[in-house]
Amino acid sequence: EELVRFRSKVRHYALALPEAAEPVEGAAGAQGSKQEQKEKRKHLMQERKPLLEACDSLRGDLAAFGIHIK
C-alpha cells in the first residue's frame, strides 16, 4: 500500500501544472503570454515524462506480483 501511495504522489506531481502567470495588459500581450505559458507547460511535461514512464513501469512490475493499479 505504501508503494502504491508513493507512486500516486509521484504521478500527481508529474501531471501537475504551475499556476498561470498574471495576464499581461493588451490583446497582443495576452496572446503572447498564452503562447508562452503553453510552451512552458509543454517543456515541463517533457521534463517530467520519465517520471510518468517510471510510474507505468512500476505498475507493470507490481502486476507481476498480483498487485493491479487502475
Coordinates of C-alpha atoms in Angstrom, one line a residue, residues 18-68:
P18 CA 2.1 25.5 -12.4
E19 CA -0.3 28.3 -11.8
A20 CA -0.8 30.6 -14.8
A21 CA 1.1 33.8 -14.7
E22 CA -0.9 37.1 -14.3
P23 CA -2.3 38.3 -17.6
V24 CA -0.4 41.0 -19.5
E25 CA -2.2 44.2 -20.5
G26 CA -3.4 44.4 -24.1
A27 CA -4.5 41.8 -26.6
A28 CA -1.1 41.3 -28.1
G29 CA 0.5 40.8 -24.7
A30 CA -2.2 38.4 -23.6
Q31 CA -1.8 36.3 -26.8
G32 CA 1.9 36.2 -26.3
S33 CA 1.5 35.3 -22.7
K34 CA -0.8 32.4 -23.6
Q35 CA 1.6 31.0 -26.1
E36 CA 4.5 31.4 -23.7
Q37 CA 2.5 29.5 -21.0
K38 CA 1.7 26.8 -23.5
E39 CA 5.4 26.4 -24.4
K40 CA 6.3 26.3 -20.7
R41 CA 3.8 23.6 -20.0
K42 CA 5.0 21.5 -23.0
H43 CA 8.6 21.8 -21.8
L44 CA 7.6 20.9 -18.2
M45 CA 5.7 17.8 -19.4
Q46 CA 8.7 16.7 -21.5
E47 CA 10.9 17.0 -18.4
R48 CA 8.5 15.0 -16.3
K49 CA 7.9 12.3 -18.9
P50 CA 10.5 10.0 -17.3
L51 CA 8.6 10.1 -14.0
L52 CA 5.4 9.1 -15.7
E53 CA 7.2 6.3 -17.6
A54 CA 8.7 5.1 -14.3
C55 CA 5.2 5.0 -12.7
D56 CA 3.9 3.0 -15.6
S57 CA 6.8 0.6 -15.4
L58 CA 6.3 0.2 -11.6
R59 CA 2.6 -0.6 -12.2
G60 CA 3.6 -3.3 -14.7
D61 CA 6.2 -4.7 -12.2
L62 CA 3.6 -4.8 -9.4
A63 CA 1.1 -6.6 -11.7
A64 CA 3.6 -9.5 -11.8
F65 CA 3.1 -9.8 -8.1
G66 CA -0.7 -9.7 -8.3
I67 CA -1.0 -6.0 -7.4
H68 CA -3.1 -4.2 -10.0

